[in-house]
Coordinates of C-alpha atoms in Angstrom, one line a residue:
Chain A
X29 CA 0.0 0.0 0.0
X30 CA 1.1 3.5 -0.7
X31 CA 0.2 4.9 2.7
X32 CA 1.4 4.1 6.1
X33 CA -0.2 6.9 8.1
X34 CA 1.8 7.9 11.2
X35 CA 3.4 4.5 11.5
X36 CA 6.4 6.2 12.9
X37 CA 4.7 8.9 14.7
X38 CA 4.1 12.5 13.7
X39 CA 7.2 14.6 12.8
X40 CA 7.6 17.8 14.8
X41 CA 8.3 21.0 12.7
X42 CA 10.1 24.0 14.3
X43 CA 11.2 27.3 12.9
X44 CA 14.8 28.3 13.6
X45 CA 16.1 31.8 12.9
X46 CA 14.8 33.6 9.8
X47 CA 14.6 31.1 7.0
X48 CA 15.1 27.7 8.6
X49 CA 12.8 24.8 9.3
X50 CA 13.8 21.8 11.4
X51 CA 12.0 18.5 11.3
X52 CA 12.4 16.1 14.2
X53 CA 11.4 12.4 13.9
X54 CA 9.8 11.1 17.0
X55 CA 10.3 7.8 18.7
X56 CA 13.1 5.4 19.4
X57 CA 13.2 3.5 16.1
X58 CA 16.3 5.2 14.9
X59 CA 17.0 3.5 11.6
X60 CA 13.3 3.4 10.5
X61 CA 12.9 7.1 11.3
X62 CA 16.2 7.9 9.6
X63 CA 14.9 6.3 6.4
X64 CA 12.0 8.7 6.6
X65 CA 14.5 11.5 7.1
X66 CA 16.3 10.5 3.9
X67 CA 13.0 10.5 2.1
X68 CA 12.2 13.9 3.4
X69 CA 15.7 15.1 2.4
X70 CA 15.2 13.8 -1.2
X71 CA 11.8 15.4 -1.4
X72 CA 13.1 18.7 0.0
X73 CA 16.0 18.9 -2.3
X74 CA 13.5 18.7 -5.3
X75 CA 11.6 21.7 -4.1
X76 CA 12.3 25.3 -5.5
X77 CA 13.4 27.6 -2.8
X78 CA 15.1 24.9 -0.6
X79 CA 18.7 26.0 -0.6
X80 CA 20.1 23.5 1.9
X81 CA 18.7 20.3 3.3
X82 CA 20.9 18.8 6.0
X83 CA 20.0 15.4 7.5
X84 CA 21.1 14.9 11.1
X85 CA 20.3 12.0 13.5
X86 CA 16.6 11.6 13.2
X87 CA 16.2 15.2 12.1
X88 CA 16.4 17.4 9.1
X89 CA 17.4 21.0 8.8
X90 CA 16.1 23.0 5.8
X91 CA 17.3 26.4 4.7
X92 CA 14.9 28.1 2.3
X93 CA 14.5 31.4 0.5
X94 CA 11.6 33.7 -0.6
X95 CA 10.7 31.3 -3.4
X96 CA 8.8 29.1 -0.9
X97 CA 6.6 30.0 2.0
X98 CA 7.4 28.1 5.2
X99 CA 3.8 26.9 5.5
X100 CA 3.9 25.5 2.0
X101 CA 7.2 23.8 2.7
X102 CA 5.9 22.2 5.9
X103 CA 2.8 21.0 4.1
X104 CA 4.9 19.4 1.3
X105 CA 7.1 17.7 3.8
X106 CA 4.2 16.3 5.8
X107 CA 3.0 14.8 2.5
X108 CA 6.3 13.3 1.8
X109 CA 6.6 11.9 5.3
X110 CA 3.3 10.1 5.0
X111 CA 4.1 8.7 1.6
X112 CA 5.7 5.3 1.6
X113 CA 8.6 5.1 -0.9
X114 CA 10.7 2.0 -1.6
X115 CA 13.5 2.1 1.0
X116 CA 17.0 2.3 -0.2
X117 CA 16.1 2.1 -3.9
X118 CA 18.7 4.7 -4.8
X119 CA 21.3 3.7 -2.1
X120 CA 24.6 2.2 -3.0
X121 CA 26.9 -0.4 -1.3
X122 CA 30.6 0.4 -0.8
X123 CA 33.4 -1.9 0.1
X124 CA 36.3 -0.2 1.8
X125 CA 39.7 -1.9 2.2
X126 CA 41.3 -1.2 5.6
X127 CA 44.8 -1.8 7.1
X128 CA 43.9 -2.5 10.7
X129 CA 46.2 -1.9 13.7
X130 CA 49.9 -1.1 13.8
X131 CA 50.8 2.5 12.9
X132 CA 47.7 2.7 10.7
X133 CA 45.4 1.9 13.7
X134 CA 47.2 3.1 16.9
X135 CA 44.1 2.6 19.0
X136 CA 43.3 -0.9 18.0
X137 CA 45.1 -2.4 21.0
X138 CA 43.3 0.0 23.4
X139 CA 39.9 -0.7 21.9
X140 CA 40.6 -4.4 22.2
X141 CA 41.7 -4.0 25.9
X142 CA 38.6 -1.9 26.7
X143 CA 36.3 -4.4 25.0
X144 CA 38.2 -7.4 26.6
X145 CA 38.6 -8.9 23.1
X146 CA 41.7 -9.8 21.0
X147 CA 42.7 -7.4 18.3
X148 CA 41.8 -10.0 15.8
X149 CA 38.3 -10.2 17.3
X150 CA 37.9 -6.4 17.1
X151 CA 38.9 -6.5 13.4
X152 CA 36.5 -9.3 12.7
X153 CA 33.6 -7.6 14.4
X154 CA 34.3 -4.3 12.7
X155 CA 34.7 -5.9 9.3
X156 CA 31.7 -8.2 9.5
X157 CA 29.0 -5.6 10.0
X158 CA 27.2 -3.8 7.2
X159 CA 26.9 -0.2 8.2
X160 CA 24.4 2.5 7.2
X161 CA 25.4 6.0 6.3
X162 CA 23.1 7.9 8.7
X163 CA 24.2 11.4 7.6
X164 CA 27.3 13.4 6.7
X165 CA 28.9 16.2 8.7
X166 CA 31.9 17.5 10.6
X167 CA 34.1 17.5 7.5
X168 CA 33.4 17.4 3.7
X169 CA 32.6 13.7 2.9
X170 CA 32.6 12.6 6.7
X171 CA 29.9 9.9 7.0
X172 CA 28.5 8.8 10.3
X173 CA 28.3 5.0 9.9
X174 CA 26.2 2.8 12.3
X175 CA 25.7 0.7 14.1
X176 CA 28.9 -0.8 15.5
X177 CA 28.7 -4.3 17.1
X178 CA 27.7 -3.4 20.7
X179 CA 30.8 -5.0 22.1
X180 CA 32.8 -2.2 20.5
X181 CA 31.0 0.7 22.0
X182 CA 33.4 3.1 23.7
X183 CA 33.2 6.8 24.7
X184 CA 35.4 9.2 22.7
X185 CA 39.0 9.6 23.8
X186 CA 39.4 11.8 26.9
X187 CA 42.0 13.9 25.1
X188 CA 41.4 14.4 21.4
X189 CA 44.3 13.8 19.1
X190 CA 45.7 17.0 17.6
X191 CA 46.0 15.3 14.2
X192 CA 44.2 12.3 12.9
X193 CA 45.6 11.4 9.5
X194 CA 43.4 11.4 6.4
X195 CA 42.0 8.0 5.7
X196 CA 41.9 7.0 9.3
X197 CA 39.2 4.5 10.2
X198 CA 37.9 5.3 13.7
X199 CA 35.1 4.3 16.1
X200 CA 33.3 6.1 18.9
X201 CA 30.0 5.3 20.7
X202 CA 27.8 3.3 18.3
X203 CA 29.5 4.8 15.2
X204 CA 32.5 4.3 12.9
X205 CA 33.8 6.6 10.3
X206 CA 36.6 7.5 7.8
X207 CA 38.4 10.8 8.2
X208 CA 38.5 12.4 4.6
X209 CA 41.0 15.0 5.8
X210 CA 43.7 15.3 8.5
X211 CA 42.2 17.0 11.4
X212 CA 42.0 17.0 15.2
X213 CA 39.7 14.2 16.4
X214 CA 38.5 12.4 19.4
X215 CA 37.6 9.0 18.0
X216 CA 39.6 5.8 18.4
X217 CA 41.7 5.0 15.3
X218 CA 41.7 1.4 14.5
X219 CA 42.9 1.4 10.9
X220 CA 43.5 3.3 7.7
X221 CA 42.3 3.1 4.1
X222 CA 43.6 4.4 0.8
X223 CA 40.1 4.9 -0.5
X224 CA 39.3 8.5 -1.5
X225 CA 36.0 9.3 0.2
X226 CA 36.1 12.9 -0.8
X227 CA 37.9 14.4 -3.9
X228 CA 36.4 17.9 -4.4
X229 CA 38.1 18.1 -7.8
X230 CA 36.6 15.0 -9.2
X231 CA 33.1 14.9 -7.9
X232 CA 30.8 14.9 -4.8
X233 CA 31.3 12.9 -1.7
X234 CA 31.7 9.1 -2.1
X235 CA 29.0 8.3 0.5
X236 CA 25.4 9.7 0.6
X237 CA 22.9 9.3 3.4
X238 CA 21.3 5.9 3.1
X239 CA 24.3 4.2 1.4
X240 CA 25.6 0.9 2.9
X241 CA 29.3 0.5 3.7
X242 CA 31.3 -2.7 4.4
X243 CA 34.9 -2.8 5.5
X244 CA 37.4 -5.5 4.4
X245 CA 40.7 -6.2 5.8
X246 CA 43.6 -5.4 3.5
X247 CA 45.1 -8.7 2.4
Chain B
X19 CA 47.3 37.5 -18.6
X20 CA 46.1 39.9 -16.0
X21 CA 47.4 39.0 -12.5
X22 CA 48.3 40.3 -9.2
X23 CA 51.4 39.2 -7.3
X24 CA 51.6 38.9 -3.6
X25 CA 54.7 40.8 -2.4
X26 CA 53.9 40.5 1.3
X27 CA 51.3 38.1 2.7
X28 CA 48.9 39.0 5.5
X29 CA 48.5 36.4 8.4
X30 CA 45.6 35.2 6.5
X31 CA 44.6 36.2 3.0
X32 CA 42.0 34.1 1.2
X33 CA 40.3 34.1 -2.1
X34 CA 36.6 34.1 -1.3
X35 CA 33.3 34.4 -3.1
X36 CA 29.8 34.5 -1.7
X37 CA 30.1 30.8 -0.7
X38 CA 29.9 27.2 -1.7
X39 CA 26.1 26.6 -1.4
X40 CA 24.0 23.5 -1.7
X41 CA 26.5 21.0 -0.4
X42 CA 25.9 21.1 3.4
X43 CA 24.4 17.6 3.3
X44 CA 27.8 16.4 2.1
X45 CA 29.5 18.1 5.1
X46 CA 30.7 20.9 3.0
X47 CA 30.6 24.3 4.6
X48 CA 29.9 27.6 2.8
X49 CA 33.2 29.3 3.5
X50 CA 32.0 32.7 2.2
X51 CA 33.3 36.1 3.4
X52 CA 33.4 36.8 7.1
X53 CA 31.9 40.2 6.3
X54 CA 29.5 39.5 3.5
X55 CA 28.3 43.1 3.3
X56 CA 31.8 44.6 2.9
X57 CA 32.6 41.8 0.3
X58 CA 29.3 42.5 -1.7
X59 CA 29.9 46.2 -1.7
X60 CA 33.4 45.7 -3.1
X61 CA 32.0 43.8 -6.0
X62 CA 29.1 46.4 -6.4
X63 CA 31.5 49.3 -6.6
X64 CA 33.2 47.6 -9.6
X65 CA 29.8 46.6 -11.2
X66 CA 31.0 43.1 -10.9
X67 CA 28.5 40.2 -10.9
X68 CA 27.8 39.2 -7.3
X69 CA 29.5 35.8 -7.8
X70 CA 32.9 37.3 -8.6
X71 CA 35.7 36.2 -6.2
X72 CA 37.8 38.7 -4.3
X73 CA 40.4 38.7 -1.5
X74 CA 39.7 38.7 2.2
X75 CA 42.6 40.1 4.2
X76 CA 42.8 39.5 7.9
X77 CA 44.3 42.3 9.9
X78 CA 46.1 44.0 7.0
X79 CA 49.8 43.8 6.7
X80 CA 50.0 43.0 3.0
X81 CA 51.4 44.3 -0.3
X82 CA 50.0 43.4 -3.7
X83 CA 51.5 44.3 -7.1
X84 CA 49.2 44.6 -10.1
X85 CA 50.6 43.0 -13.3
X86 CA 48.6 45.2 -15.6
X87 CA 46.2 48.1 -15.3
X88 CA 43.5 47.0 -13.0
X89 CA 40.4 48.6 -11.5
X90 CA 40.0 47.5 -7.8
X91 CA 37.9 48.3 -4.8
X92 CA 38.7 48.1 -1.1
X93 CA 36.2 47.8 1.7
X94 CA 35.9 46.5 5.3
X95 CA 38.5 47.1 7.9
X96 CA 40.3 50.4 7.3
X97 CA 43.9 49.4 6.5
X98 CA 45.1 52.9 5.7
X99 CA 45.6 51.7 2.1
X100 CA 48.2 53.2 -0.1
X101 CA 48.6 52.8 -3.9
X102 CA 52.2 53.5 -4.9
X103 CA 52.8 55.2 -1.6
X104 CA 49.9 57.5 -1.8
X105 CA 47.0 57.1 0.5
X106 CA 43.8 55.8 -1.2
X107 CA 40.3 55.9 0.3
X108 CA 38.7 52.9 1.9
X109 CA 35.1 51.9 0.7
X110 CA 36.1 53.1 -2.7
X111 CA 37.0 52.1 -6.3
X112 CA 40.4 53.0 -7.7
X113 CA 42.3 52.4 -10.9
X114 CA 45.9 50.9 -10.6
X115 CA 48.2 51.5 -13.5
X116 CA 50.3 48.5 -14.6
X117 CA 52.9 47.6 -11.9
X118 CA 51.2 49.5 -9.2
X119 CA 51.7 48.4 -5.6
X120 CA 48.8 48.4 -3.1
X121 CA 49.7 48.3 0.5
X122 CA 47.3 47.5 3.3
X123 CA 48.6 48.3 6.8
X124 CA 47.4 46.6 10.1
X125 CA 44.0 48.3 10.8
X126 CA 43.6 50.0 14.2
X127 CA 40.1 48.5 14.5
X128 CA 38.0 45.8 12.8
X129 CA 39.5 42.6 11.4
X130 CA 38.7 41.8 7.7
X131 CA 39.3 44.0 4.7
X132 CA 38.3 43.1 1.1
X133 CA 40.1 43.8 -2.2
X134 CA 37.9 43.1 -5.2
X135 CA 39.2 43.5 -8.8
X136 CA 37.2 44.3 -11.9
X137 CA 36.4 40.9 -13.5
X138 CA 37.0 39.0 -10.2
X139 CA 39.8 36.8 -9.1
X140 CA 40.0 33.9 -11.6
X141 CA 40.6 30.6 -9.8
X142 CA 38.9 27.3 -10.9
X143 CA 35.3 26.6 -9.7
X144 CA 35.2 23.8 -7.2
X145 CA 31.7 22.5 -6.6
X146 CA 30.3 25.6 -8.0
X147 CA 32.4 28.1 -6.0
X148 CA 35.8 29.8 -6.0
X149 CA 35.9 30.3 -2.3
X150 CA 38.6 28.7 -0.1
X151 CA 37.8 25.8 2.3
X152 CA 40.9 26.2 4.4
X153 CA 40.1 23.3 6.8
X154 CA 39.8 20.9 3.9
X155 CA 42.3 22.5 1.7
X156 CA 40.4 23.0 -1.5
X157 CA 38.9 25.8 -3.6
X158 CA 40.3 29.3 -3.7
X159 CA 44.1 29.5 -4.5
X160 CA 45.4 25.9 -4.1
X161 CA 43.1 25.6 -1.1
X162 CA 45.2 27.8 1.1
X163 CA 45.9 31.3 2.4
X164 CA 48.0 33.3 -0.1
X165 CA 51.7 33.5 0.4
X166 CA 54.5 35.8 -0.7
X167 CA 55.3 35.2 -4.3
X168 CA 51.9 33.8 -5.3
X169 CA 50.6 35.0 -8.7
X170 CA 46.9 35.2 -8.8
X171 CA 45.0 35.5 -12.1
X172 CA 42.4 38.2 -12.6
X173 CA 39.3 37.7 -14.8
X174 CA 38.3 39.8 -17.8
X175 CA 36.8 43.2 -16.7
X176 CA 33.1 43.5 -17.6
X177 CA 32.5 47.2 -16.9
X178 CA 34.4 50.1 -18.1
X179 CA 36.9 51.4 -15.5
X180 CA 35.3 54.8 -15.1
X181 CA 36.5 57.3 -12.4
X182 CA 37.5 56.5 -8.8
X183 CA 34.9 57.2 -6.2
X184 CA 34.2 56.5 -2.5
X185 CA 31.1 55.9 -0.5
X186 CA 30.4 56.5 3.2
X187 CA 31.1 53.4 5.3
X188 CA 28.0 51.5 6.4
X189 CA 28.9 52.3 10.0
X190 CA 27.7 55.9 9.3
X191 CA 24.3 54.9 7.9
X192 CA 23.1 51.3 7.6
X193 CA 24.9 50.2 10.8
X194 CA 24.7 53.5 12.7
X195 CA 22.6 52.2 15.4
X196 CA 24.7 49.0 16.0
X197 CA 27.0 50.5 18.6
X198 CA 25.9 51.7 22.0
X199 CA 28.4 52.6 24.7
X200 CA 31.1 50.7 22.9
X201 CA 29.0 47.6 22.8
X202 CA 28.0 46.1 19.4
X203 CA 24.4 45.1 19.4
X204 CA 23.6 41.9 17.5
X205 CA 20.0 41.2 16.6
X206 CA 19.0 37.6 17.3
X207 CA 16.0 35.4 17.0
X208 CA 15.5 33.2 20.0
X209 CA 15.0 29.6 19.3
X210 CA 16.4 26.0 19.3
X211 CA 16.6 24.7 22.8
X212 CA 16.3 28.1 24.6
X213 CA 13.3 26.7 26.6
X214 CA 15.6 24.1 28.1
X215 CA 17.9 26.6 29.6
X216 CA 17.2 27.7 33.2
X217 CA 15.3 30.9 33.8
X218 CA 18.3 32.9 34.9
X219 CA 20.2 32.0 31.7
X220 CA 17.3 33.0 29.4
X221 CA 17.5 36.5 30.9
X222 CA 21.3 36.6 31.0
X223 CA 21.5 35.8 27.3
X224 CA 20.0 39.2 26.5
X225 CA 21.4 41.2 29.3
X226 CA 25.1 40.1 29.4
X227 CA 27.8 42.2 27.7
X228 CA 29.7 39.3 26.1
X229 CA 33.4 39.7 25.4
X230 CA 34.8 38.2 22.1
X231 CA 37.2 35.4 23.0
X232 CA 40.7 34.9 21.6
X233 CA 39.7 31.5 20.3
X234 CA 37.6 33.0 17.6
X235 CA 38.0 32.5 13.9
X236 CA 36.0 32.1 10.7
X237 CA 34.3 29.0 12.1
X238 CA 32.9 30.8 15.0
X239 CA 33.3 33.5 17.7
X240 CA 33.5 32.3 21.3
X241 CA 32.0 34.7 23.8
X242 CA 32.9 35.1 27.4
X243 CA 30.8 36.6 30.2
X244 CA 29.1 33.9 32.1
X245 CA 27.8 30.4 31.9
X246 CA 24.3 29.6 30.4
X247 CA 22.9 26.6 32.2
X248 CA 21.4 24.0 30.0
X249 CA 19.0 21.6 31.8
X250 CA 17.9 19.5 28.9
X251 CA 19.2 16.1 27.7
X252 CA 22.0 15.5 25.2
X253 CA 20.9 16.2 21.7
X254 CA 21.4 14.0 18.6
X255 CA 23.5 15.5 15.9
X256 CA 21.6 18.2 13.9
X257 CA 22.2 20.7 11.2
X258 CA 23.8 24.1 12.1
X259 CA 24.8 27.1 10.0
X260 CA 26.3 30.6 10.3
X261 CA 24.5 32.7 12.8
X262 CA 23.6 29.8 15.2
X263 CA 24.3 30.6 18.8
X264 CA 25.3 27.3 20.3
X265 CA 26.2 26.6 23.9
X266 CA 28.8 24.0 24.7
X267 CA 29.1 22.4 28.1
X268 CA 31.2 25.4 29.4
X269 CA 28.0 27.4 29.1
X270 CA 29.8 30.2 27.2
X271 CA 28.1 30.7 23.8
X272 CA 29.7 30.3 20.3
X273 CA 28.3 32.2 17.4
X274 CA 28.9 30.2 14.2
X275 CA 30.3 32.1 11.2
X276 CA 31.2 31.5 7.5
X277 CA 33.2 28.3 7.9
X278 CA 30.8 26.7 10.4
X279 CA 30.5 22.9 10.2
X280 CA 27.4 21.5 8.7
X281 CA 26.2 19.5 11.8
X282 CA 26.7 19.9 15.6
X283 CA 25.5 18.5 18.8
X284 CA 25.4 21.5 21.2
X285 CA 22.0 23.0 22.3
X286 CA 21.2 26.3 20.6
X287 CA 19.6 29.4 22.1
X288 CA 18.9 31.3 18.9
X289 CA 20.3 32.7 15.6
X290 CA 22.0 36.0 15.0
X291 CA 20.3 37.5 11.9
X292 CA 22.3 37.3 8.7
X293 CA 22.7 41.1 8.4
X294 CA 24.4 41.5 11.8
X295 CA 27.0 38.7 11.3
X296 CA 29.5 41.1 9.7
X297 CA 29.2 43.4 12.8
X298 CA 30.4 40.4 14.9
X299 CA 33.0 39.2 12.5
X300 CA 34.7 42.6 12.6
X301 CA 35.0 42.6 16.4
X302 CA 38.3 41.7 18.0
X303 CA 39.1 39.7 21.0
X304 CA 38.1 41.6 24.1
X305 CA 35.5 43.7 22.4
X306 CA 32.0 43.6 23.7
X307 CA 28.7 42.5 22.1
X308 CA 25.2 42.2 23.3
X309 CA 22.2 40.2 21.8
X310 CA 18.9 42.0 21.2
X311 CA 15.9 39.8 20.6
X312 CA 14.0 40.4 17.3
X313 CA 11.2 38.7 15.5
X314 CA 11.4 36.9 12.0
X315 CA 9.5 40.0 10.6
X316 CA 12.2 42.3 12.0
X317 CA 14.8 40.2 10.4
X318 CA 13.1 40.3 7.0
X319 CA 12.8 44.1 7.4
X320 CA 16.5 44.3 8.2
X321 CA 17.2 42.2 5.1
X322 CA 15.1 44.5 3.0
X323 CA 16.8 47.6 4.4
X324 CA 20.2 46.2 3.5
X325 CA 19.1 45.2 0.0
X326 CA 17.9 48.8 -0.6
X327 CA 21.2 50.1 0.8
X328 CA 23.3 47.9 -1.5
X329 CA 20.9 48.7 -4.5
X330 CA 21.6 52.4 -4.0
X331 CA 25.3 51.9 -4.1
X332 CA 24.9 49.7 -7.2
X333 CA 22.9 52.5 -9.0
X334 CA 25.7 55.0 -8.0
X335 CA 28.4 52.7 -9.2
X336 CA 26.7 52.2 -12.6
X337 CA 26.4 55.9 -13.0
X338 CA 30.1 56.5 -12.1
X339 CA 31.2 53.8 -14.4
X340 CA 30.1 56.0 -17.3
X341 CA 27.4 53.6 -18.5

């Protein structure tokens, strides 16, 4: 059926500043709600007058201009929310090769110790999960991937590193990510990839919200 | 080829345009000018299209040589500019004969000065923009601040050079009411999680004289003055943008600016209206600012007033260009 009215609760719409509308998905079903957020994002980007549409975790922030009235925008988004669209039809699956541990993953031993697992087991768990791109942020092309195997959940480092090298594969809380650029960072670095996740001169970011990502240990 | 040569580099001198828009969902920030009004006026004085790139010079201290005859405009922080050793007015258009040297000294107040050239700075478009993303090292001139010896290409002038002329700085008219007792007043719309701050903090936000912190840059300005107390729960990551007033666990607010990340996790108490962000960007560490609550309608009126102000300058510039 085309309609699943309010199956995931009613979204909350809030104005912010002059020309910003924020949509919050309600409830605790994080991935199902996030799929609705991606659909809203796709619908919003197709609307004249929407300048930026930024998915967050179970929320969407829309910057619009005078070409669309906020009430109209809200109505269109409510319609999109209620419309069931095939999930993941446009999403892609990426396989990323990672060199785990050693100088490429200086925190692998620490993560293993904290999880009371061997380094091999941490690598196996990290590389055997299919992750979902929830949203992008922090840096160009930086994708928040979830969910880690529960056994690998760790808070961020107490003292962030001044420089996390580009290509670092890191974990924190329920998430994992690849740093597209060298930057300060507070996540635990368990490996490194040569994959280019963002090359502004070539094209857009490699990952898009809704994509699937798998890691494979470098042979 | 028309070009300019950097003979002495400022602490930070970036190629900027209005911004890299439409890519925030990929984590790509706007990276437009810190003072968008001064930048826009520099292009307007030259009758450049608004998407032309120019130079943003932080705290002066630079010398530029023009490789051929170039019409340029300077706006923003008053850097006591001199062309071939002779003082030349700020907020003005000038003609530099081939080989001329433009010197900008450290300004006694404000932070960012703009140098626009007729035809714009000619660097490659990256994702639709010529502006520099310094953090990610792309766009602008090789993705970095300009250095001594850099040769920067200038596009083909569109408008006739015309005669030099200057305008009154916006401090004397558009922004005349923005200073009171040495405190810069920033209009802001309350919002975000403001209801989840304690009552004292909701008053303090508007009454405090906040001092601009030293850890301030194009990403955001940190303010000191007191701790705002958030009593809500941790927030999931959400979109943020220039103007957002966010409150980290220290309780001291940060106002996000041109290079702001696309997502954040700190609670927000409101948004500084777009028209007042240049006023903040031009404040130095230790200078005082205050927030004044306004409505969305007020913000639209302020935007309209600024549009008309810039439009009047555009009309004058067209007239003076001899069109």
